[in-house]
XYZ file of C-alpha atoms in Angstrom:
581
model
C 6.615 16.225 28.669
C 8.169 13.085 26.635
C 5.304 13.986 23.912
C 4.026 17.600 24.080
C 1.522 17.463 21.441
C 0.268 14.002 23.224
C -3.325 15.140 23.779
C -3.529 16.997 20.502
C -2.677 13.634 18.724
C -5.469 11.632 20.698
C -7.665 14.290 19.851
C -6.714 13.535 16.188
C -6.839 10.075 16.625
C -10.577 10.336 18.134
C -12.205 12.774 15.887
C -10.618 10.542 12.880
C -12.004 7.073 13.834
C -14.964 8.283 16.580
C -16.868 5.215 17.211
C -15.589 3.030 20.140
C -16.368 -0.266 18.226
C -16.880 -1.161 14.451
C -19.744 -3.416 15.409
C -21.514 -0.635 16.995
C -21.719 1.536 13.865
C -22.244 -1.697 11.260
C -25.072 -2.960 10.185
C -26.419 -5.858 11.931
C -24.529 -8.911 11.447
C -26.361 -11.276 13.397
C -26.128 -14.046 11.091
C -28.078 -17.103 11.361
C -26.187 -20.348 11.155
C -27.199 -21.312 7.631
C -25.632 -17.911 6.601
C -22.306 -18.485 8.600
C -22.284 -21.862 6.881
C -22.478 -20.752 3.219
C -19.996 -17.925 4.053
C -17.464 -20.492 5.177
C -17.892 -23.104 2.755
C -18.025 -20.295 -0.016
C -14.356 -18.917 1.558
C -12.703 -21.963 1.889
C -13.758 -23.097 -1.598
C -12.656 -19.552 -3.144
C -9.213 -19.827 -1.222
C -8.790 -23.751 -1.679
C -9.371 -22.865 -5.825
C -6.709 -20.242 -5.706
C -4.146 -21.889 -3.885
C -3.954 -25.709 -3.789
C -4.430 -26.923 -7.206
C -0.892 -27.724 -9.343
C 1.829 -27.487 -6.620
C 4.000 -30.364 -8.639
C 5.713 -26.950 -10.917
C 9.694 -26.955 -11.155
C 11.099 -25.388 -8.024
C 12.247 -21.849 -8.504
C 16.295 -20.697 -8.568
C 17.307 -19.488 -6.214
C 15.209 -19.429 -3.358
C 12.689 -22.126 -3.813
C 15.191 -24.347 -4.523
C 17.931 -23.197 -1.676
C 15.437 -23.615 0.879
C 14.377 -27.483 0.048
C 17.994 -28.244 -0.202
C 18.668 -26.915 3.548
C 15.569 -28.827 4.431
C 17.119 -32.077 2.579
C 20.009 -31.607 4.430
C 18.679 -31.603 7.554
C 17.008 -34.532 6.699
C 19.736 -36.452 5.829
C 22.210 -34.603 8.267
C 19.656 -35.560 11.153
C 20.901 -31.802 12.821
C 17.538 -29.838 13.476
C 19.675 -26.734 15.200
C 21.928 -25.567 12.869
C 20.301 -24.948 9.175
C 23.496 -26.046 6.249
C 23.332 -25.285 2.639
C 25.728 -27.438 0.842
C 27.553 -28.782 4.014
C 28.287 -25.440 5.768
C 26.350 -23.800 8.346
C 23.736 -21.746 6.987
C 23.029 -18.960 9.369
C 20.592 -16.582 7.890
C 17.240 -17.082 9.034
C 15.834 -19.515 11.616
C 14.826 -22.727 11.124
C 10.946 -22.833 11.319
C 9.767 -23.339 8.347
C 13.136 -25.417 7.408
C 11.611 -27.779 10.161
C 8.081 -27.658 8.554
C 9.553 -28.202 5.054
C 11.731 -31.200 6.403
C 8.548 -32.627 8.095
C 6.348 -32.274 4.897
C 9.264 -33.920 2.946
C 9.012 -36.826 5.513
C 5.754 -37.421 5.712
C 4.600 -36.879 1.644
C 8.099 -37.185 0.296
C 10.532 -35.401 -1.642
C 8.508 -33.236 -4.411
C 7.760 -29.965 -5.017
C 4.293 -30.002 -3.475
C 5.706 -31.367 -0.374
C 8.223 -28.506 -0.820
C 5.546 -25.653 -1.199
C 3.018 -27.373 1.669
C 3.819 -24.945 4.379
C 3.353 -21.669 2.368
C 0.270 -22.886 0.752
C -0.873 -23.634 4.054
C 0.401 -20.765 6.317
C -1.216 -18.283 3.406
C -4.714 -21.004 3.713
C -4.650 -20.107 7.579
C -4.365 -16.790 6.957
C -7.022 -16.277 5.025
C -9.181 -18.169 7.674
C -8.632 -16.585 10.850
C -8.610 -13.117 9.037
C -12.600 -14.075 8.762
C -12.902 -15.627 12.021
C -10.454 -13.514 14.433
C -11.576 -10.462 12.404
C -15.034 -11.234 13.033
C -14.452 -11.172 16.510
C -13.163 -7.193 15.610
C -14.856 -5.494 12.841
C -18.126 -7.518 12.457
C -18.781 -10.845 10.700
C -19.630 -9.176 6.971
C -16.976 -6.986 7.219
C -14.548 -9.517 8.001
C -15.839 -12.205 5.169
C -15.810 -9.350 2.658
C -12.421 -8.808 4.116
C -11.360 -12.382 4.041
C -12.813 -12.618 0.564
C -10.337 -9.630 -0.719
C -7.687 -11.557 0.820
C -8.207 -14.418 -1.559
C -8.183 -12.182 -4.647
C -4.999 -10.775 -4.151
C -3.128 -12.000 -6.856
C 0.416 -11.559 -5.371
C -0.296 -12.822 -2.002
C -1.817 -16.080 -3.337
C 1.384 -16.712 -5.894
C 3.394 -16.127 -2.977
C 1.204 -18.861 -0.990
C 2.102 -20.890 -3.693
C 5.909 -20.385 -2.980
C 8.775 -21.848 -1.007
C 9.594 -18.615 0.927
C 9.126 -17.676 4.525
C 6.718 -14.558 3.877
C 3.621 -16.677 4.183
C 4.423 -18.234 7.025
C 5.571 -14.944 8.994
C 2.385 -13.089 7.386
C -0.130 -16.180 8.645
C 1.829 -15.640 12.506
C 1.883 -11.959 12.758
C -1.490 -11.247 11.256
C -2.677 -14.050 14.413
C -0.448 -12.014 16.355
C -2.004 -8.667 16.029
C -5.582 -9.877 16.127
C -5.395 -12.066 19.143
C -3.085 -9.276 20.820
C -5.768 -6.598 20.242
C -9.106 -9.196 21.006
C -7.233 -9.389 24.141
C -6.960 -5.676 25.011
C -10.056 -4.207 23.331
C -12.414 -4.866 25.953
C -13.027 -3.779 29.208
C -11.905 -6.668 30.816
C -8.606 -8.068 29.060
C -8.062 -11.839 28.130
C -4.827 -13.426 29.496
C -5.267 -16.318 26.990
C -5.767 -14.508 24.142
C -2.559 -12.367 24.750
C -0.533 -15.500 25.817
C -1.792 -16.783 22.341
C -1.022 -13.290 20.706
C 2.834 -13.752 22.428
C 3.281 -17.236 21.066
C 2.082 -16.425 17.858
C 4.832 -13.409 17.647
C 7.356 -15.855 19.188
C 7.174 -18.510 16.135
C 7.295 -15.197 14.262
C 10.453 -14.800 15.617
C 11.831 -18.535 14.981
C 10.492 -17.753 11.753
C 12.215 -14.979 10.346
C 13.973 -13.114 13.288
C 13.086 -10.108 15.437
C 11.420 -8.912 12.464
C 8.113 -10.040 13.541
C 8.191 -8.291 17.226
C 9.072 -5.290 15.416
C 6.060 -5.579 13.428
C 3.660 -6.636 15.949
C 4.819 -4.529 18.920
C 4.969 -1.274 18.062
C 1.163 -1.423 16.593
C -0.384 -2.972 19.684
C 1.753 0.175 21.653
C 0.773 2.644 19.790
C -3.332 1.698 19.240
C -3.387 1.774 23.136
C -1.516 4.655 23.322
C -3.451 6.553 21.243
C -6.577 5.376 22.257
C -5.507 6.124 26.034
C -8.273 3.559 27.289
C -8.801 0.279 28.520
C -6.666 -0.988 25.672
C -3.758 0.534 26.675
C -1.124 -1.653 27.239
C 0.911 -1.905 30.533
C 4.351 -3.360 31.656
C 3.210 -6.994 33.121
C 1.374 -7.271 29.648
C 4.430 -7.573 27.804
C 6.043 -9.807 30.784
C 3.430 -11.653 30.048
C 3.937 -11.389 26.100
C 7.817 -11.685 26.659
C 7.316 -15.575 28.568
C 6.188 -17.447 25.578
C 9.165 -15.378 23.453
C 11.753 -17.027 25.884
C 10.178 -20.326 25.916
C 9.730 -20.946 22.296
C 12.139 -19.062 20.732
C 15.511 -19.108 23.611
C 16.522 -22.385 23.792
C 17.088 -22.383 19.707
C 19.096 -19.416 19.656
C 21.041 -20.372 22.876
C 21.684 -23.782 20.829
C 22.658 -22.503 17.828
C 25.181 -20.020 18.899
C 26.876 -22.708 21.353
C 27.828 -24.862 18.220
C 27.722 -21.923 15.799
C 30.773 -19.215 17.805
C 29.830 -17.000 14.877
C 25.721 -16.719 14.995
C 25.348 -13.737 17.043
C 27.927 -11.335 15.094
C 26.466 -12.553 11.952
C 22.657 -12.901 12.461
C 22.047 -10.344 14.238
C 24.524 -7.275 13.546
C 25.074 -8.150 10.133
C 22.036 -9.993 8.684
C 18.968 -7.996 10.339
C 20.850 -4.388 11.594
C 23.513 -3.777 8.673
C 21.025 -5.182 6.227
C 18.388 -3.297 7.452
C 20.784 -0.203 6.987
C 23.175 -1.138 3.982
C 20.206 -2.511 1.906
C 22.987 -5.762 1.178
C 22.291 -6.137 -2.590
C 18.473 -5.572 -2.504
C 18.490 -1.688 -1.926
C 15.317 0.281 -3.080
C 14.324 4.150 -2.775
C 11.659 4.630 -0.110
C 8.528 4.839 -2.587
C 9.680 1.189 -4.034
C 6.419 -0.271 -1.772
C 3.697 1.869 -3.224
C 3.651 0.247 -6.591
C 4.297 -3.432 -5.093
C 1.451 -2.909 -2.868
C -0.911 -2.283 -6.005
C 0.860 -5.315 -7.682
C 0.641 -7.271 -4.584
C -2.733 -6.923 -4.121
C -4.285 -6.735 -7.599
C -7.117 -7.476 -8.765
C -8.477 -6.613 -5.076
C -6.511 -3.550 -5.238
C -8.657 -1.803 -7.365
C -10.217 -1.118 -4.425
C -7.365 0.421 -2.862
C -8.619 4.141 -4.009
C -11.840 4.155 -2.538
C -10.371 2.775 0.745
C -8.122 5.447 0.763
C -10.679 7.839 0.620
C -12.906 6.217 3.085
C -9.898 6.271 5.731
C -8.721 9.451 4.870
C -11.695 11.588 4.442
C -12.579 14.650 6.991
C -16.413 14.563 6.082
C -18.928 13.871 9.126
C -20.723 11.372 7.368
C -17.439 9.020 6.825
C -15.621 10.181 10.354
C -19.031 8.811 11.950
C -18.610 5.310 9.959
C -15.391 4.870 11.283
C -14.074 3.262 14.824
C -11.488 2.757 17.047
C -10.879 -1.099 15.396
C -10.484 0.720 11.971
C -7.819 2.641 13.804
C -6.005 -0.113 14.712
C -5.825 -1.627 11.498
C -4.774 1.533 9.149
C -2.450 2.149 12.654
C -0.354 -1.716 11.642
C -0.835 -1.342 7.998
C 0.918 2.257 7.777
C 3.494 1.442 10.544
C 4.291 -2.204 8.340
C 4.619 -0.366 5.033
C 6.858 2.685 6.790
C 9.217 0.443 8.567
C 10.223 -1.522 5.189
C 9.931 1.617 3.138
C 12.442 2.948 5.603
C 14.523 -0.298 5.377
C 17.456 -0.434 2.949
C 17.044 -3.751 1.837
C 14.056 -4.219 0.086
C 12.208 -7.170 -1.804
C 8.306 -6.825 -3.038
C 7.398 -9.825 -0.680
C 8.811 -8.101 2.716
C 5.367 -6.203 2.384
C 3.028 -9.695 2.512
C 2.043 -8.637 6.527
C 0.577 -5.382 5.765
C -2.003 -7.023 2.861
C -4.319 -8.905 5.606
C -4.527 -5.679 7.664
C -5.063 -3.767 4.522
C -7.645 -5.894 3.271
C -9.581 -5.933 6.547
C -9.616 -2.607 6.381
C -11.136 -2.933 2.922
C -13.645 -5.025 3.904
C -14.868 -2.420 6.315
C -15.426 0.218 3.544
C -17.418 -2.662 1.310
C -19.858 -2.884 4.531
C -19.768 0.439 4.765
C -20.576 1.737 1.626
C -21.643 0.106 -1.399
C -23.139 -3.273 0.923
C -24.732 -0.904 3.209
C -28.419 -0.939 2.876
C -29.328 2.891 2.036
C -26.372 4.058 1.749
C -25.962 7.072 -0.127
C -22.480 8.918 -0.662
C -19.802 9.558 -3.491
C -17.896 6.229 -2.465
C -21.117 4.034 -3.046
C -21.921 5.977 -6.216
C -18.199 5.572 -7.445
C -18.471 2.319 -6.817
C -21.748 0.634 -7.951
C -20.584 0.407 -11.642
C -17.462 -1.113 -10.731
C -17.910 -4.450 -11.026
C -18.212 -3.754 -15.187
C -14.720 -1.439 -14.926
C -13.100 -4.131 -12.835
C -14.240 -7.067 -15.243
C -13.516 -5.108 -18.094
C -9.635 -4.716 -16.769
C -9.726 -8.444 -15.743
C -10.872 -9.549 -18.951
C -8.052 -7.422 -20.411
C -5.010 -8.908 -18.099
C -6.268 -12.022 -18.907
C -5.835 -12.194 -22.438
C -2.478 -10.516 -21.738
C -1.418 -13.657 -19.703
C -2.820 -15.850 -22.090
C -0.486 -14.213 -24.766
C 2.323 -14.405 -22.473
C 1.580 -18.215 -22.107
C 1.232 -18.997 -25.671
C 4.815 -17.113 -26.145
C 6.668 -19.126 -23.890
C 5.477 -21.825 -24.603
C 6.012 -21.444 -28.369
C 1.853 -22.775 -28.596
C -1.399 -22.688 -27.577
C -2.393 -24.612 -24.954
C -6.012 -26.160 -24.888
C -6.465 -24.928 -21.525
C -5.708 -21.196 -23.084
C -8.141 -21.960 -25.909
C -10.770 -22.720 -23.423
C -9.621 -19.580 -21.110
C -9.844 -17.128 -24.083
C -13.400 -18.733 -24.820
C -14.311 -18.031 -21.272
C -13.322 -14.724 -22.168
C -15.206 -13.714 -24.640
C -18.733 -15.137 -23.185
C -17.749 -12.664 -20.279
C -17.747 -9.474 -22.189
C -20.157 -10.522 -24.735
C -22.630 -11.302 -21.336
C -21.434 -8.054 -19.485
C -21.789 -5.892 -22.734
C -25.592 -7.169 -23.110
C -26.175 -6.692 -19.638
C -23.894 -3.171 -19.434
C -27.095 -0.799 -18.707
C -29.348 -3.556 -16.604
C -29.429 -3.608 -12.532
C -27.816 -6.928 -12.641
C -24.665 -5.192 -13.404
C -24.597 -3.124 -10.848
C -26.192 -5.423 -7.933
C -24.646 -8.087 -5.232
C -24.903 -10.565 -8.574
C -22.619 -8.401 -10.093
C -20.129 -8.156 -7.496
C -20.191 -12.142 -7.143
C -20.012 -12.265 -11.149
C -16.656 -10.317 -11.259
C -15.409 -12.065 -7.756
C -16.120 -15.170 -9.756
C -13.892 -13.695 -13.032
C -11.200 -12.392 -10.445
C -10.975 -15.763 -9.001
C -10.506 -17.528 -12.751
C -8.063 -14.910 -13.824
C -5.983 -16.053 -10.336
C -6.649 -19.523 -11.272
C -4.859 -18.975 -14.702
C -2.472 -17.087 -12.968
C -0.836 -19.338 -10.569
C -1.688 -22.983 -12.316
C -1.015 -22.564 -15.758
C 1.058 -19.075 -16.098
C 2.883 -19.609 -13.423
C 4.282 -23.517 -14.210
C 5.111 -21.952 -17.454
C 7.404 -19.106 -16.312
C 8.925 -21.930 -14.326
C 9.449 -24.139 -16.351
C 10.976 -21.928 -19.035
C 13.778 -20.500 -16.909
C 14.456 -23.633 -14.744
C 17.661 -24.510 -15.005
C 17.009 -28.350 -14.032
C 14.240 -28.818 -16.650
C 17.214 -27.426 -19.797
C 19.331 -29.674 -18.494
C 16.649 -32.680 -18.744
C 15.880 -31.309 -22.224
C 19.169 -31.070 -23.472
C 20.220 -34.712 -22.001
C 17.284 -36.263 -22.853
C 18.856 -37.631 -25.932
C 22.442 -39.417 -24.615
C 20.709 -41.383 -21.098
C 24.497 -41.805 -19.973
C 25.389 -38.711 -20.623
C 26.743 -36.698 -17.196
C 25.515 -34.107 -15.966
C 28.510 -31.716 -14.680
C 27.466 -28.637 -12.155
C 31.315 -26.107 -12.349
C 30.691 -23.232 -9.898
C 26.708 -23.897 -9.954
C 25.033 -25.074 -7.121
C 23.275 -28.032 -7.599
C 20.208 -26.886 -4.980
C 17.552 -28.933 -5.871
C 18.559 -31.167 -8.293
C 17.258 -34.018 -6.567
C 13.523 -32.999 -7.861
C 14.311 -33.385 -11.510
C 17.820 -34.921 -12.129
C 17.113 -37.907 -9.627
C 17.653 -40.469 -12.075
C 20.747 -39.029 -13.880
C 24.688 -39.034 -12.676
C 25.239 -35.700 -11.141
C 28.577 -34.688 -10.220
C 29.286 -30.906 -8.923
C 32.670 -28.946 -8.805
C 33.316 -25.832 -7.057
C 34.870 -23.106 -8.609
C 38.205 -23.990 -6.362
C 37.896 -27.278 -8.280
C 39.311 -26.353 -11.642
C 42.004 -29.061 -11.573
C 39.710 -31.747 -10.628
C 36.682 -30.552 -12.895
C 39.226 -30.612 -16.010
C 40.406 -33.951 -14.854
C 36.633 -35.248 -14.705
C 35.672 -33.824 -17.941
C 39.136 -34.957 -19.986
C 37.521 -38.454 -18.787
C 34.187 -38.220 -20.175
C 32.810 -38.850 -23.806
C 29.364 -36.205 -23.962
C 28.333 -34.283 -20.670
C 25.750 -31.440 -20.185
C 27.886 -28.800 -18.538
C 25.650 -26.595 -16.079
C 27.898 -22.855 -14.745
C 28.185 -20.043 -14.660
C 27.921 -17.476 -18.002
C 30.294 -15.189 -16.183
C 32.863 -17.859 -16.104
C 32.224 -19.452 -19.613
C 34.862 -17.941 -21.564
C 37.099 -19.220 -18.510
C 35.805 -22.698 -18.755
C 35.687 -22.827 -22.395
C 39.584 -22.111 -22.439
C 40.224 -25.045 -19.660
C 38.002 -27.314 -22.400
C 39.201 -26.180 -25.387
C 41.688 -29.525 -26.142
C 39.609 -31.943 -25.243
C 35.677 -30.314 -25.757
C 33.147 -28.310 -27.433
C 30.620 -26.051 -25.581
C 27.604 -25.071 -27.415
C 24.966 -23.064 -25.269
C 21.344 -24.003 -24.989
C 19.122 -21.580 -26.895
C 16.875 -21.833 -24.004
C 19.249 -20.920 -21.158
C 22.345 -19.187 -20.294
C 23.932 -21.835 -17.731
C 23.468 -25.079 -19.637
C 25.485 -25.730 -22.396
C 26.641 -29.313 -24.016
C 30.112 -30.194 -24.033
C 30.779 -32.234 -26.720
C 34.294 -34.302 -27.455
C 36.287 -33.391 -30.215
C 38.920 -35.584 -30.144
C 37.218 -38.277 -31.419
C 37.542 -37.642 -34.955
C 41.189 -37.765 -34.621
C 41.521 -41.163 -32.778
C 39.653 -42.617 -35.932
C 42.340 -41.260 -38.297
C 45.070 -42.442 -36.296
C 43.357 -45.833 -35.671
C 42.990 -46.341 -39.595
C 45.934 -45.206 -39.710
C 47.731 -48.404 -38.150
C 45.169 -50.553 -39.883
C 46.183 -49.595 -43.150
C 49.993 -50.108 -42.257
């Protein structure tokens, strides 16, 4: 036998998660339509407050602002196969969401809103269809309660709010793993939702590479194959999952190698395989994800304990709460997190996928437990006086990024002032209220959703633009400048990705580090200039100066520095000099 403990393991796998459908072991979720109304309206709001509000924040070095320059060059370069950076083909991902950046540049113009668009959106979507696919899989109130953890997770909202291609491949394999298994979980499959779950994992893959079938594939393999039923997938399935891969996905790859010789040696030997091996300059040790995960998914993962426990535990009571849907989410969420724990080459947002499975999965316990009418176990009593605990920690990180605020920013905003305020009335309410039902009811679980939600808000509009701000290089350089409006502004060995967004209206020139020559000959030319390189270079480029300029560093960053003329002072002398003869 290719598996000899096979039927031992589906034993496993049945005693653990017993119930052939979550639904069937739920309470009743037959909401009415004035119930499904409110719970959308109430989601979309929640999500929409989180995520849309102050986009317009300083790009982030150096991959916010690397990937709008690639879309500005396409753009400009009118080439939608081959991806450049600077001129030069730039072959490490694909181009999908360099196409939907391009587009949103197009049609809302150049700014960093129209930059951050497709994240915001992608991570929007997400949240969405986790409620209304997962609905369709684990019960309406688990999924909204599911949903609703979704948008409280503080790092996958910030990274909604972010030029990067996480959100987008999150948003198209968490469709791809829900449509895939609505297809197969009933006795009859559903050809269209499978051809949908195939196209969704195909954009995955003109998204981000291969990446995303590994992700997706395995899970919907091994839920089947542990489930040995109905759901079990066969070999025409994944013909059929293969066709929309080869229409969607070929014809870019076949394109880009024939004008790019060097595409398939580099993208996918050295980029995904050696990378995935060799870690590149991003290697981790294999715990690195179970911290990020808590980070990731804070203040929702606070949760994260009793989930554990719920999933985990060998106790009748639990084992008979839990079904075959369950299965299949803990089954994607652990095989997501051990494949990029396993993975060299690690960064905390290669773990966004796993979150919407994860919080699913959470949502389930919620229903479960503490929102199950009657319920009685250690979980519900554990957690009925957490909405106090949770506030109480909320109220406590917020004043911490309140602090952090006011320190970078050398003052006190207003909107801090009113945040701190906000602040206080919390824990004076929730201290007058500590021993009262209200703190320990539904109220009190929409009360610290509520505070969770602010402490996000204050998080990603306010906190957020700050951190930006302060370590943009583009915004020094405006500061420092601001003073001398004809002053250059002189990239050596920096790339000027970006600079569009916030040097539009100032002369830009850049020089390469194989430049020297010509950047000395530039600068010998030039009265004032803000000088923007490299600090590991400085002494270098201070030498190359030293006849003709002073450098004197910005106290607020490394890499801009003004170069001021010091020759001046002696063409005056000389000047008087003939006067007086």
């Amino acid at each position: 036998m290719l598996f000899p403990y096979k039927a031992k393991m589906r034993q496993v796998w049945d005693d653990h998660f017993p119930a052939p459908a979550q639904q069937a072991v739920s309470p009743a979720s037959g909401w009415s339509r004035r119930q499904r109304c409110v719970a959308w309206v109430t989601l979309i709001a929640a999500a929409c407050v989180v995520l849309v509000p102050n986009l317009a924040y300083p790009l982030i070095e150096p991959d916010e602002t690397r990937y709008a320059q690639i879309a500005i060059e396409m753009i400009d370069s009118r080439d939608w196969v081959t991806p450049t950076l600077d001129g030069k083909a730039y072959l490490d991902k694909p181009p999908l969401m360099y196409w939907l950046t391009a587009l949103s540049f197009r049609a809302f113009g150049t700014t960093e809103t129209a930059a951050r668009l497709p994240s915001m959106v992608s991570a929007l979507a997400t949240i969405l269809f986790v409620f209304g696919w997962g609905s369709r899989v684990v019960g309406r109130r688990s999924a909204w309660l599911g949903a609703m953890a979704l948008s409280l997770c503080g790092g996958f909202v910030l990274s909604g709010r972010f030029l990067i291609l996480d959100s987008l491949l999150t948003f198209l394999t968490t469709l791809c793993l829900l449509s895939g298994y609505i297809a197969v979980r009933g006795q009859r499959h559903r050809p269209v939702w499978w051809m949908v779950s195939g196209v969704a994992c195909a954009l995955g893959v003109l998204t981000k590479g291969p990446v995303a079938l590994v992700l997706c594939a395995p899970t919907l393999i091994a839920s089947g194959w542990l489930r040995a039923d109905h759901s079990r997938t066969r070999v025409l399935h994944w013909v059929a999952f293969v066709v929309p891969m080869v229409v969607v996905c070929v014809p870019w790859y076949i394109a880009v190698a024939k004008f790019n010789s060097q595409f398939v040696d580099y993208f996918f030997w050295e980029h995904n395989y050696q990378r995935f091996m060799r870690g590149s300059n991003h290697e981790q040790p294999f715990w690195f994800y179970i911290p990020i995960v808590f980070a990731a998914m804070f203040p929702a993962s606070l949760l994260l304990p009793s989930v554990g426990v719920f999933v985990a535990s060998s106790a009748g009571r639990k084992r008979s709460l839990r079904s075959k849907d369950l299965g299949f989410l803990v089954c994607g969420s652990v095989w997501i997190l051990a494949f990029f724990s396993a993975a060299s080459c690690k960064l905390p947002t290669y773990i966004l996928p796993a979150i919407p499975l994860v919080c699913l999965a959470m949502g389930v316990m919620l229903d479960q437990t503490v929102f199950r009418r009657g319920a009685a176990d250690r979980i519900t009593n554990y957690l009925i006086p957490f909405p106090r605990r949770a506030t109480m920690i909320l109220i406590l990180a917020c004043g911490a990024m309140v602090g952090v605020d006011a320190w970078l920013a050398g003052s006190v905003s207003p909107v801090s002032v009113m945040v701190g305020i906000g602040c206080v009335a919390v824990l004076a309410f929730m201290l007058a209220n500590w021993n009262r039902d209200i703190a320990a009811g539904r109220l009190a679980w929409a009360g610290t959703a509520m505070v969770s939600v602010g402490v996000i808000l204050f998080a990603s509009t306010v906190l957020l633009p700050t951190i930006s701000s302060e370590r943009s290089v583009y915004v020094e350089t405006c500061r420092v400048a601001k003073d001398d409006a004809d002053a250059a502004i002189v990239f050596f060995g920096e790339k000027p990705h970006g600079a569009s967004f916030q040097l539009s209206q100032r002369q830009t020139v850049a020089f390469s580090i194989e430049w020297e020559d010509e950047f000395v000959g530039f600068a010998s030319n030039q009265r004032d200039f803000v000088l923007v390189t490299d600090d590991a270079r400085i002494e270098r480029t201070r030498e190359v100066l030293a006849s003709t300029h002073r450098l004197t560093v910005s106290p607020r960053h490394e890499h801009v520095y003004r170069a001021t003329r010091i020759t001046q002072a002696k063409e005056t002398v000389a000047s008087a000099g003939k006067v007086n003869r």
